[in-house]
Amino acid sequence: MNRRRALKALLGSTTAGWGAFHLPLAHADGYTGKLFVFVQADGGWDPTSFCDPKTNVPGEPVINHWAERGTTEEAGGIRYAPFADNAAFFRKYHRRMLVINGVDAQTNSHTVGVTHNWSGRNAEGFPTMTALLAAHHSPDMPLNYLNFGGFSATGGVTRFTRLADAGRIRALAYANRVHGNEELLRPNEWSTLQRYRARRIARLNEAPGLLPRPARNRMHYQSALSPASTDGLKRYAEALPPDELLEQDVQYAYDGDNFTNGLRRQAQLSVLAFKTGIAVGADLFLSGFDTHRSNDAKQGWLLGALTGSVDYLWEYAEMHGIADRLVVVIGSDFGRTNHYNAEDGKDHWPIGSFVVMEKNQPWTGRAIGETDELHFAQKINPTTLERDDIQGTFIYPKHVHKALRSYLGLEDSPLAAAFPFHNTEDFRFFG
């Protein structure tokens, strides 16, 4: 490639390349508050084999095969199923864990269940909690919200960034480098390119009569190319380990289905983004939980992959000095039926659970919410958090979201006011 063609290609990339990668990246803005990870177990996990264990009921269809040879176990104040790698996970983390059981997604539809559990509303329009937190705590940080897959609605309050390829991150951070440290353009040519770009940005910003969306997009474009933003991207790129030291996907195949666990790399990239000050929230994503066939073999591997990866997230955050700031929320579309189907699978069931994790908090080490022996949700008193068939209410995702908003400082924010939960009880999940 000659230098003229290289210049033209790079000039073109300033308008097309950034948007195609969903990346501007940002600088640290001095944020020292909490950092947020939401883990989406996509497809509908089986809480009765995890954090809301159910043994078999005489005269009823078998709920769980593990209950034919074992019984429920407990760590601290939290009961769990002796299944997959649950014991290691709950024994290690029960002191930083709150389990909310009996959450009614009010649907057997994946689309509605995902939307309901991750936005708090069973219709489109509300953003994820991650988007709200990112927009509230770091509105000027272009890489404030990482999303590795799954539900990512922003409601227009911010934008999300998809990250996976460390090589592309390095290439964007050092756009004038090829083959390691070799520069494509000489310093005077690179300065010419930078001046041209600055003039073009100024011209775009001065265009009259801009509608709100184009004006906002141009503001983001300008922010992405600012020295502070590119410095943040360079810090992040330099913090990334070599490719051979990045966590690799793990594969599993059973009964005609193939599964991939990429959570560990997602956790690794998120922790480094947090540490270098270019992000405050991330959605991690593990799919495959829709186990209509061979439920136990598939859920067993998936739940093991999930808990092992969340363990890695905490250990990696500890290694990099940010574990004390981390809040982790784990959930899914809904649950699985309280019996097996003809293919030894389980179908869709509206009742699910959330797990909220944080270090050194008074509200951890317990499970709240209640389901009966056949995994039907029971009414809970919002104040006492005990079963209350008369004055209680069923727990819905909106209750979890509203409580998280209050606990994480969003309740009285303009963002929360723009997406209100009307006629919604205040559950004292966090005291």
PDB file of N, CA and C in Angstrom, residues 269-353:
ATOM      1  N   LEU A 269     -11.532  -9.314  30.399  1.00  0.00           N
ATOM      2  CA  LEU A 269     -11.568  -8.036  29.692  1.00  0.00           C
ATOM      3  C   LEU A 269     -12.302  -6.973  30.503  1.00  0.00           C
ATOM      4  N   SER A 270     -13.339  -7.377  31.220  1.00  0.00           N
ATOM      5  CA  SER A 270     -14.109  -6.419  32.022  1.00  0.00           C
ATOM      6  C   SER A 270     -13.291  -5.905  33.190  1.00  0.00           C
ATOM      7  N   VAL A 271     -12.638  -6.795  33.910  1.00  0.00           N
ATOM      8  CA  VAL A 271     -11.841  -6.384  35.071  1.00  0.00           C
ATOM      9  C   VAL A 271     -10.744  -5.414  34.646  1.00  0.00           C
ATOM     10  N   LEU A 272     -10.073  -5.694  33.534  1.00  0.00           N
ATOM     11  CA  LEU A 272      -9.013  -4.798  33.068  1.00  0.00           C
ATOM     12  C   LEU A 272      -9.579  -3.459  32.610  1.00  0.00           C
ATOM     13  N   ALA A 273     -10.770  -3.467  32.026  1.00  0.00           N
ATOM     14  CA  ALA A 273     -11.419  -2.204  31.664  1.00  0.00           C
ATOM     15  C   ALA A 273     -11.764  -1.398  32.907  1.00  0.00           C
ATOM     16  N   PHE A 274     -12.250  -2.071  33.951  1.00  0.00           N
ATOM     17  CA  PHE A 274     -12.537  -1.388  35.210  1.00  0.00           C
ATOM     18  C   PHE A 274     -11.254  -0.815  35.817  1.00  0.00           C
ATOM     19  N   LYS A 275     -10.222  -1.639  35.841  1.00  0.00           N
ATOM     20  CA  LYS A 275      -8.982  -1.227  36.493  1.00  0.00           C
ATOM     21  C   LYS A 275      -8.356  -0.017  35.801  1.00  0.00           C
ATOM     22  N   THR A 276      -8.423   0.031  34.475  1.00  0.00           N
ATOM     23  CA  THR A 276      -7.808   1.135  33.738  1.00  0.00           C
ATOM     24  C   THR A 276      -8.735   2.338  33.630  1.00  0.00           C
ATOM     25  N   GLY A 277      -9.934   2.247  34.221  1.00  0.00           N
ATOM     26  CA  GLY A 277     -10.803   3.408  34.323  1.00  0.00           C
ATOM     27  C   GLY A 277     -11.562   3.760  33.078  1.00  0.00           C
ATOM     28  N   ILE A 278     -11.838   2.775  32.203  1.00  0.00           N
ATOM     29  CA  ILE A 278     -12.560   3.107  30.980  1.00  0.00           C
ATOM     30  C   ILE A 278     -13.960   2.516  30.947  1.00  0.00           C
ATOM     31  N   ALA A 279     -14.372   1.819  32.002  1.00  0.00           N
ATOM     32  CA  ALA A 279     -15.716   1.246  32.060  1.00  0.00           C
ATOM     33  C   ALA A 279     -16.135   1.131  33.518  1.00  0.00           C
ATOM     34  N   VAL A 280     -17.451   1.129  33.747  1.00  0.00           N
ATOM     35  CA  VAL A 280     -17.974   0.939  35.101  1.00  0.00           C
ATOM     36  C   VAL A 280     -18.948  -0.228  35.183  1.00  0.00           C
ATOM     37  N   GLY A 281     -19.426  -0.740  34.045  1.00  0.00           N
ATOM     38  CA  GLY A 281     -20.404  -1.818  34.070  1.00  0.00           C
ATOM     39  C   GLY A 281     -20.238  -2.744  32.895  1.00  0.00           C
ATOM     40  N   ALA A 282     -20.593  -4.024  33.095  1.00  0.00           N
ATOM     41  CA  ALA A 282     -20.476  -5.012  32.028  1.00  0.00           C
ATOM     42  C   ALA A 282     -21.569  -6.055  32.160  1.00  0.00           C
ATOM     43  N   ASP A 283     -22.086  -6.493  31.018  1.00  0.00           N
ATOM     44  CA  ASP A 283     -22.987  -7.633  30.942  1.00  0.00           C
ATOM     45  C   ASP A 283     -22.206  -8.818  30.393  1.00  0.00           C
ATOM     46  N   LEU A 284     -22.057  -9.871  31.198  1.00  0.00           N
ATOM     47  CA  LEU A 284     -21.448 -11.108  30.728  1.00  0.00           C
ATOM     48  C   LEU A 284     -22.555 -12.063  30.275  1.00  0.00           C
ATOM     49  N   PHE A 285     -22.217 -12.998  29.404  1.00  0.00           N
ATOM     50  CA  PHE A 285     -23.263 -13.751  28.707  1.00  0.00           C
ATOM     51  C   PHE A 285     -22.834 -15.194  28.501  1.00  0.00           C
ATOM     52  N   LEU A 286     -23.661 -16.131  28.968  1.00  0.00           N
ATOM     53  CA  LEU A 286     -23.465 -17.553  28.712  1.00  0.00           C
ATOM     54  C   LEU A 286     -24.787 -18.126  28.237  1.00  0.00           C
ATOM     55  N   SER A 287     -24.822 -18.651  27.026  1.00  0.00           N
ATOM     56  CA  SER A 287     -26.063 -19.175  26.462  1.00  0.00           C
ATOM     57  C   SER A 287     -26.097 -20.693  26.564  1.00  0.00           C
ATOM     58  N   GLY A 288     -27.268 -21.280  26.262  1.00  0.00           N
ATOM     59  CA  GLY A 288     -27.414 -22.731  26.202  1.00  0.00           C
ATOM     60  C   GLY A 288     -28.313 -23.331  27.251  1.00  0.00           C
ATOM     61  N   PHE A 289     -28.875 -22.518  28.156  1.00  0.00           N
ATOM     62  CA  PHE A 289     -29.646 -23.054  29.278  1.00  0.00           C
ATOM     63  C   PHE A 289     -31.047 -23.527  28.888  1.00  0.00           C
ATOM     64  N   ASP A 290     -31.409 -23.461  27.630  1.00  0.00           N
ATOM     65  CA  ASP A 290     -32.746 -23.890  27.194  1.00  0.00           C
ATOM     66  C   ASP A 290     -32.724 -25.401  26.951  1.00  0.00           C
ATOM     67  N   THR A 291     -32.760 -26.169  28.026  1.00  0.00           N
ATOM     68  CA  THR A 291     -32.466 -27.602  27.990  1.00  0.00           C
ATOM     69  C   THR A 291     -33.745 -28.438  27.897  1.00  0.00           C
ATOM     70  N   HIS A 292     -34.333 -28.475  26.712  1.00  0.00           N
ATOM     71  CA  HIS A 292     -35.540 -29.273  26.497  1.00  0.00           C
ATOM     72  C   HIS A 292     -35.221 -30.758  26.357  1.00  0.00           C
ATOM     73  N   ARG A 293     -33.956 -31.101  26.159  1.00  0.00           N
ATOM     74  CA  ARG A 293     -33.498 -32.489  26.137  1.00  0.00           C
ATOM     75  C   ARG A 293     -32.324 -32.628  27.101  1.00  0.00           C
ATOM     76  N   SER A 294     -32.220 -33.784  27.732  1.00  0.00           N
ATOM     77  CA  SER A 294     -31.055 -34.103  28.566  1.00  0.00           C
ATOM     78  C   SER A 294     -30.734 -32.969  29.535  1.00  0.00           C
ATOM     79  N   ASN A 295     -31.733 -32.596  30.304  1.00  0.00           N
ATOM     80  CA  ASN A 295     -31.588 -31.436  31.176  1.00  0.00           C
ATOM     81  C   ASN A 295     -30.395 -31.536  32.111  1.00  0.00           C
ATOM     82  N   ASP A 296     -30.236 -32.656  32.788  1.00  0.00           N
ATOM     83  CA  ASP A 296     -29.240 -32.730  33.853  1.00  0.00           C
ATOM     84  C   ASP A 296     -27.815 -32.647  33.316  1.00  0.00           C
ATOM     85  N   ALA A 297     -27.537 -33.354  32.226  1.00  0.00           N
ATOM     86  CA  ALA A 297     -26.185 -33.327  31.665  1.00  0.00           C
ATOM     87  C   ALA A 297     -25.828 -31.931  31.186  1.00  0.00           C
ATOM     88  N   LYS A 298     -26.776 -31.247  30.584  1.00  0.00           N
ATOM     89  CA  LYS A 298     -26.498 -29.920  30.023  1.00  0.00           C
ATOM     90  C   LYS A 298     -26.499 -28.849  31.113  1.00  0.00           C
ATOM     91  N   GLN A 299     -27.503 -28.869  31.971  1.00  0.00           N
ATOM     92  CA  GLN A 299     -27.520 -27.888  33.060  1.00  0.00           C
ATOM     93  C   GLN A 299     -26.329 -28.098  33.992  1.00  0.00           C
ATOM     94  N   GLY A 300     -25.946 -29.348  34.178  1.00  0.00           N
ATOM     95  CA  GLY A 300     -24.802 -29.610  35.036  1.00  0.00           C
ATOM     96  C   GLY A 300     -23.537 -28.962  34.509  1.00  0.00           C
ATOM     97  N   TRP A 301     -23.275 -29.115  33.211  1.00  0.00           N
ATOM     98  CA  TRP A 301     -22.081 -28.491  32.645  1.00  0.00           C
ATOM     99  C   TRP A 301     -22.211 -26.966  32.655  1.00  0.00           C
ATOM    100  N   LEU A 302     -23.380 -26.460  32.282  1.00  0.00           N
ATOM    101  CA  LEU A 302     -23.570 -25.013  32.193  1.00  0.00           C
ATOM    102  C   LEU A 302     -23.482 -24.345  33.559  1.00  0.00           C
ATOM    103  N   LEU A 303     -24.107 -24.938  34.564  1.00  0.00           N
ATOM    104  CA  LEU A 303     -24.031 -24.347  35.901  1.00  0.00           C
ATOM    105  C   LEU A 303     -22.604 -24.402  36.430  1.00  0.00           C
ATOM    106  N   GLY A 304     -21.880 -25.482  36.120  1.00  0.00           N
ATOM    107  CA  GLY A 304     -20.478 -25.546  36.503  1.00  0.00           C
ATOM    108  C   GLY A 304     -19.652 -24.491  35.801  1.00  0.00           C
ATOM    109  N   ALA A 305     -19.942 -24.280  34.508  1.00  0.00           N
ATOM    110  CA  ALA A 305     -19.241 -23.228  33.761  1.00  0.00           C
ATOM    111  C   ALA A 305     -19.565 -21.852  34.333  1.00  0.00           C
ATOM    112  N   LEU A 306     -20.816 -21.653  34.703  1.00  0.00           N
ATOM    113  CA  LEU A 306     -21.249 -20.371  35.255  1.00  0.00           C
ATOM    114  C   LEU A 306     -20.559 -20.094  36.595  1.00  0.00           C
ATOM    115  N   THR A 307     -20.656 -21.014  37.527  1.00  0.00           N
ATOM    116  CA  THR A 307     -20.084 -20.766  38.858  1.00  0.00           C
ATOM    117  C   THR A 307     -18.561 -20.714  38.804  1.00  0.00           C
ATOM    118  N   GLY A 308     -17.953 -21.556  37.980  1.00  0.00           N
ATOM    119  CA  GLY A 308     -16.503 -21.500  37.848  1.00  0.00           C
ATOM    120  C   GLY A 308     -16.033 -20.180  37.281  1.00  0.00           C
ATOM    121  N   SER A 309     -16.796 -19.631  36.344  1.00  0.00           N
ATOM    122  CA  SER A 309     -16.418 -18.362  35.735  1.00  0.00           C
ATOM    123  C   SER A 309     -16.655 -17.195  36.673  1.00  0.00           C
ATOM    124  N   VAL A 310     -17.731 -17.238  37.461  1.00  0.00           N
ATOM    125  CA  VAL A 310     -17.956 -16.182  38.447  1.00  0.00           C
ATOM    126  C   VAL A 310     -16.867 -16.235  39.520  1.00  0.00           C
ATOM    127  N   ASP A 311     -16.443 -17.434  39.879  1.00  0.00           N
ATOM    128  CA  ASP A 311     -15.309 -17.574  40.795  1.00  0.00           C
ATOM    129  C   ASP A 311     -14.065 -16.925  40.190  1.00  0.00           C
ATOM    130  N   TYR A 312     -13.806 -17.182  38.918  1.00  0.00           N
ATOM    131  CA  TYR A 312     -12.662 -16.565  38.243  1.00  0.00           C
ATOM    132  C   TYR A 312     -12.784 -15.044  38.246  1.00  0.00           C
ATOM    133  N   LEU A 313     -13.993 -14.530  37.986  1.00  0.00           N
ATOM    134  CA  LEU A 313     -14.224 -13.084  38.008  1.00  0.00           C
ATOM    135  C   LEU A 313     -13.798 -12.491  39.350  1.00  0.00           C
ATOM    136  N   TRP A 314     -14.219 -13.107  40.445  1.00  0.00           N
ATOM    137  CA  TRP A 314     -13.876 -12.585  41.764  1.00  0.00           C
ATOM    138  C   TRP A 314     -12.376 -12.697  42.025  1.00  0.00           C
ATOM    139  N   GLU A 315     -11.777 -13.809  41.662  1.00  0.00           N
ATOM    140  CA  GLU A 315     -10.348 -13.982  41.894  1.00  0.00           C
ATOM    141  C   GLU A 315      -9.529 -12.998  41.057  1.00  0.00           C
ATOM    142  N   TYR A 316      -9.934 -12.801  39.817  1.00  0.00           N
ATOM    143  CA  TYR A 316      -9.207 -11.876  38.940  1.00  0.00           C
ATOM    144  C   TYR A 316      -9.378 -10.432  39.417  1.00  0.00           C
ATOM    145  N   ALA A 317     -10.589 -10.105  39.873  1.00  0.00           N
ATOM    146  CA  ALA A 317     -10.826  -8.770  40.433  1.00  0.00           C
ATOM    147  C   ALA A 317      -9.991  -8.563  41.685  1.00  0.00           C
ATOM    148  N   GLU A 318      -9.851  -9.611  42.497  1.00  0.00           N
ATOM    149  CA  GLU A 318      -9.017  -9.521  43.692  1.00  0.00           C
ATOM    150  C   GLU A 318      -7.565  -9.279  43.304  1.00  0.00           C
ATOM    151  N   MET A 319      -7.097  -9.997  42.307  1.00  0.00           N
ATOM    152  CA  MET A 319      -5.717  -9.861  41.851  1.00  0.00           C
ATOM    153  C   MET A 319      -5.417  -8.436  41.406  1.00  0.00           C
ATOM    154  N   HIS A 320      -6.413  -7.768  40.821  1.00  0.00           N
ATOM    155  CA  HIS A 320      -6.208  -6.428  40.282  1.00  0.00           C
ATOM    156  C   HIS A 320      -6.726  -5.327  41.211  1.00  0.00           C
ATOM    157  N   GLY A 321      -7.091  -5.689  42.429  1.00  0.00           N
ATOM    158  CA  GLY A 321      -7.374  -4.687  43.441  1.00  0.00           C
ATOM    159  C   GLY A 321      -8.715  -3.997  43.343  1.00  0.00           C
ATOM    160  N   ILE A 322      -9.699  -4.621  42.670  1.00  0.00           N
ATOM    161  CA  ILE A 322     -11.004  -3.960  42.546  1.00  0.00           C
ATOM    162  C   ILE A 322     -12.139  -4.804  43.120  1.00  0.00           C
ATOM    163  N   ALA A 323     -11.844  -5.925  43.746  1.00  0.00           N
ATOM    164  CA  ALA A 323     -12.902  -6.812  44.236  1.00  0.00           C
ATOM    165  C   ALA A 323     -13.772  -6.129  45.288  1.00  0.00           C
ATOM    166  N   ASP A 324     -13.200  -5.237  46.077  1.00  0.00           N
ATOM    167  CA  ASP A 324     -13.979  -4.552  47.115  1.00  0.00           C
ATOM    168  C   ASP A 324     -14.986  -3.561  46.540  1.00  0.00           C
ATOM    169  N   ARG A 325     -14.872  -3.257  45.257  1.00  0.00           N
ATOM    170  CA  ARG A 325     -15.812  -2.323  44.612  1.00  0.00           C
ATOM    171  C   ARG A 325     -16.850  -3.048  43.756  1.00  0.00           C
ATOM    172  N   LEU A 326     -16.765  -4.366  43.668  1.00  0.00           N
ATOM    173  CA  LEU A 326     -17.534  -5.116  42.686  1.00  0.00           C
ATOM    174  C   LEU A 326     -18.908  -5.518  43.214  1.00  0.00           C
ATOM    175  N   VAL A 327     -19.935  -5.322  42.374  1.00  0.00           N
ATOM    176  CA  VAL A 327     -21.286  -5.834  42.605  1.00  0.00           C
ATOM    177  C   VAL A 327     -21.609  -6.757  41.437  1.00  0.00           C
ATOM    178  N   VAL A 328     -22.008  -7.992  41.737  1.00  0.00           N
ATOM    179  CA  VAL A 328     -22.293  -8.983  40.702  1.00  0.00           C
ATOM    180  C   VAL A 328     -23.736  -9.447  40.850  1.00  0.00           C
ATOM    181  N   VAL A 329     -24.482  -9.438  39.742  1.00  0.00           N
ATOM    182  CA  VAL A 329     -25.867  -9.908  39.726  1.00  0.00           C
ATOM    183  C   VAL A 329     -25.973 -11.018  38.683  1.00  0.00           C
ATOM    184  N   ILE A 330     -26.518 -12.167  39.086  1.00  0.00           N
ATOM    185  CA  ILE A 330     -26.656 -13.320  38.198  1.00  0.00           C
ATOM    186  C   ILE A 330     -28.131 -13.664  38.076  1.00  0.00           C
ATOM    187  N   GLY A 331     -28.587 -13.909  36.845  1.00  0.00           N
ATOM    188  CA  GLY A 331     -29.978 -14.275  36.635  1.00  0.00           C
ATOM    189  C   GLY A 331     -30.171 -14.939  35.288  1.00  0.00           C
ATOM    190  N   SER A 332     -31.443 -15.169  34.937  1.00  0.00           N
ATOM    191  CA  SER A 332     -31.757 -15.867  33.696  1.00  0.00           C
ATOM    192  C   SER A 332     -33.133 -15.434  33.195  1.00  0.00           C
ATOM    193  N   ASP A 333     -33.594 -16.065  32.100  1.00  0.00           N
ATOM    194  CA  ASP A 333     -34.895 -15.720  31.515  1.00  0.00           C
ATOM    195  C   ASP A 333     -36.041 -16.062  32.467  1.00  0.00           C
ATOM    196  N   PHE A 334     -35.947 -17.263  33.043  1.00  0.00           N
ATOM    197  CA  PHE A 334     -36.950 -17.833  33.946  1.00  0.00           C
ATOM    198  C   PHE A 334     -36.379 -19.169  34.421  1.00  0.00           C
ATOM    199  N   GLY A 335     -37.233 -20.097  34.890  1.00  0.00           N
ATOM    200  CA  GLY A 335     -36.752 -21.388  35.351  1.00  0.00           C
ATOM    201  C   GLY A 335     -37.148 -22.517  34.414  1.00  0.00           C
ATOM    202  N   ARG A 336     -37.014 -23.752  34.911  1.00  0.00           N
ATOM    203  CA  ARG A 336     -37.410 -24.955  34.172  1.00  0.00           C
ATOM    204  C   ARG A 336     -38.556 -25.630  34.912  1.00  0.00           C
ATOM    205  N   THR A 337     -39.312 -26.435  34.197  1.00  0.00           N
ATOM    206  CA  THR A 337     -40.488 -27.082  34.777  1.00  0.00           C
ATOM    207  C   THR A 337     -40.129 -27.977  35.963  1.00  0.00           C
ATOM    208  N   ASN A 338     -41.134 -28.236  36.793  1.00  0.00           N
ATOM    209  CA  ASN A 338     -40.939 -29.055  37.992  1.00  0.00           C
ATOM    210  C   ASN A 338     -41.117 -30.545  37.698  1.00  0.00           C
ATOM    211  N   HIS A 339     -40.784 -30.927  36.488  1.00  0.00           N
ATOM    212  CA  HIS A 339     -40.812 -32.338  36.079  1.00  0.00           C
ATOM    213  C   HIS A 339     -40.052 -32.447  34.753  1.00  0.00           C
ATOM    214  N   TYR A 340     -39.658 -33.655  34.425  1.00  0.00           N
ATOM    215  CA  TYR A 340     -38.962 -33.899  33.164  1.00  0.00           C
ATOM    216  C   TYR A 340     -39.978 -34.214  32.067  1.00  0.00           C
ATOM    217  N   ASN A 341     -39.606 -33.911  30.827  1.00  0.00           N
ATOM    218  CA  ASN A 341     -40.445 -34.291  29.694  1.00  0.00           C
ATOM    219  C   ASN A 341     -40.008 -35.662  29.158  1.00  0.00           C
ATOM    220  N   ALA A 342     -40.571 -36.064  28.042  1.00  0.00           N
ATOM    221  CA  ALA A 342     -40.299 -37.397  27.500  1.00  0.00           C
ATOM    222  C   ALA A 342     -38.850 -37.573  27.062  1.00  0.00           C
ATOM    223  N   GLU A 343     -38.117 -36.477  26.844  1.00  0.00           N
ATOM    224  CA  GLU A 343     -36.725 -36.556  26.415  1.00  0.00           C
ATOM    225  C   GLU A 343     -35.768 -36.254  27.566  1.00  0.00           C
ATOM    226  N   ASP A 344     -36.253 -36.427  28.776  1.00  0.00           N
ATOM    227  CA  ASP A 344     -35.459 -36.187  29.985  1.00  0.00           C
ATOM    228  C   ASP A 344     -34.960 -34.747  30.055  1.00  0.00           C
ATOM    229  N   GLY A 345     -35.681 -33.879  29.392  1.00  0.00           N
ATOM    230  CA  GLY A 345     -35.400 -32.450  29.479  1.00  0.00           C
ATOM    231  C   GLY A 345     -36.438 -31.773  30.350  1.00  0.00           C
ATOM    232  N   LYS A 346     -36.278 -30.487  30.500  1.00  0.00           N
ATOM    233  CA  LYS A 346     -37.278 -29.685  31.208  1.00  0.00           C
ATOM    234  C   LYS A 346     -37.636 -28.493  30.335  1.00  0.00           C
ATOM    235  N   ASP A 347     -38.899 -28.113  30.385  1.00  0.00           N
ATOM    236  CA  ASP A 347     -39.393 -27.037  29.540  1.00  0.00           C
ATOM    237  C   ASP A 347     -39.440 -25.719  30.321  1.00  0.00           C
ATOM    238  N   HIS A 348     -40.136 -24.723  29.787  1.00  0.00           N
ATOM    239  CA  HIS A 348     -40.117 -23.380  30.364  1.00  0.00           C
ATOM    240  C   HIS A 348     -41.036 -23.292  31.589  1.00  0.00           C
ATOM    241  N   TRP A 349     -40.577 -22.565  32.579  1.00  0.00           N
ATOM    242  CA  TRP A 349     -41.317 -22.362  33.826  1.00  0.00           C
ATOM    243  C   TRP A 349     -41.090 -20.923  34.269  1.00  0.00           C
ATOM    244  N   PRO A 350     -42.130 -20.162  34.593  1.00  0.00           N
ATOM    245  CA  PRO A 350     -41.950 -18.714  34.809  1.00  0.00           C
ATOM    246  C   PRO A 350     -41.196 -18.327  36.074  1.00  0.00           C
ATOM    247  N   ILE A 351     -41.017 -19.259  37.003  1.00  0.00           N
ATOM    248  CA  ILE A 351     -40.445 -18.914  38.308  1.00  0.00           C
ATOM    249  C   ILE A 351     -38.922 -19.091  38.271  1.00  0.00           C
ATOM    250  N   GLY A 352     -38.208 -18.008  38.619  1.00  0.00           N
ATOM    251  CA  GLY A 352     -36.749 -18.033  38.600  1.00  0.00           C
ATOM    252  C   GLY A 352     -36.159 -17.438  39.857  1.00  0.00           C
ATOM    253  N   SER A 353     -34.883 -17.111  39.788  1.00  0.00           N
ATOM    254  CA  SER A 353     -34.138 -16.570  40.927  1.00  0.00           C
ATOM    255  C   SER A 353     -33.125 -15.547  40.449  1.00  0.00           C
TER     256      SER A 353
END
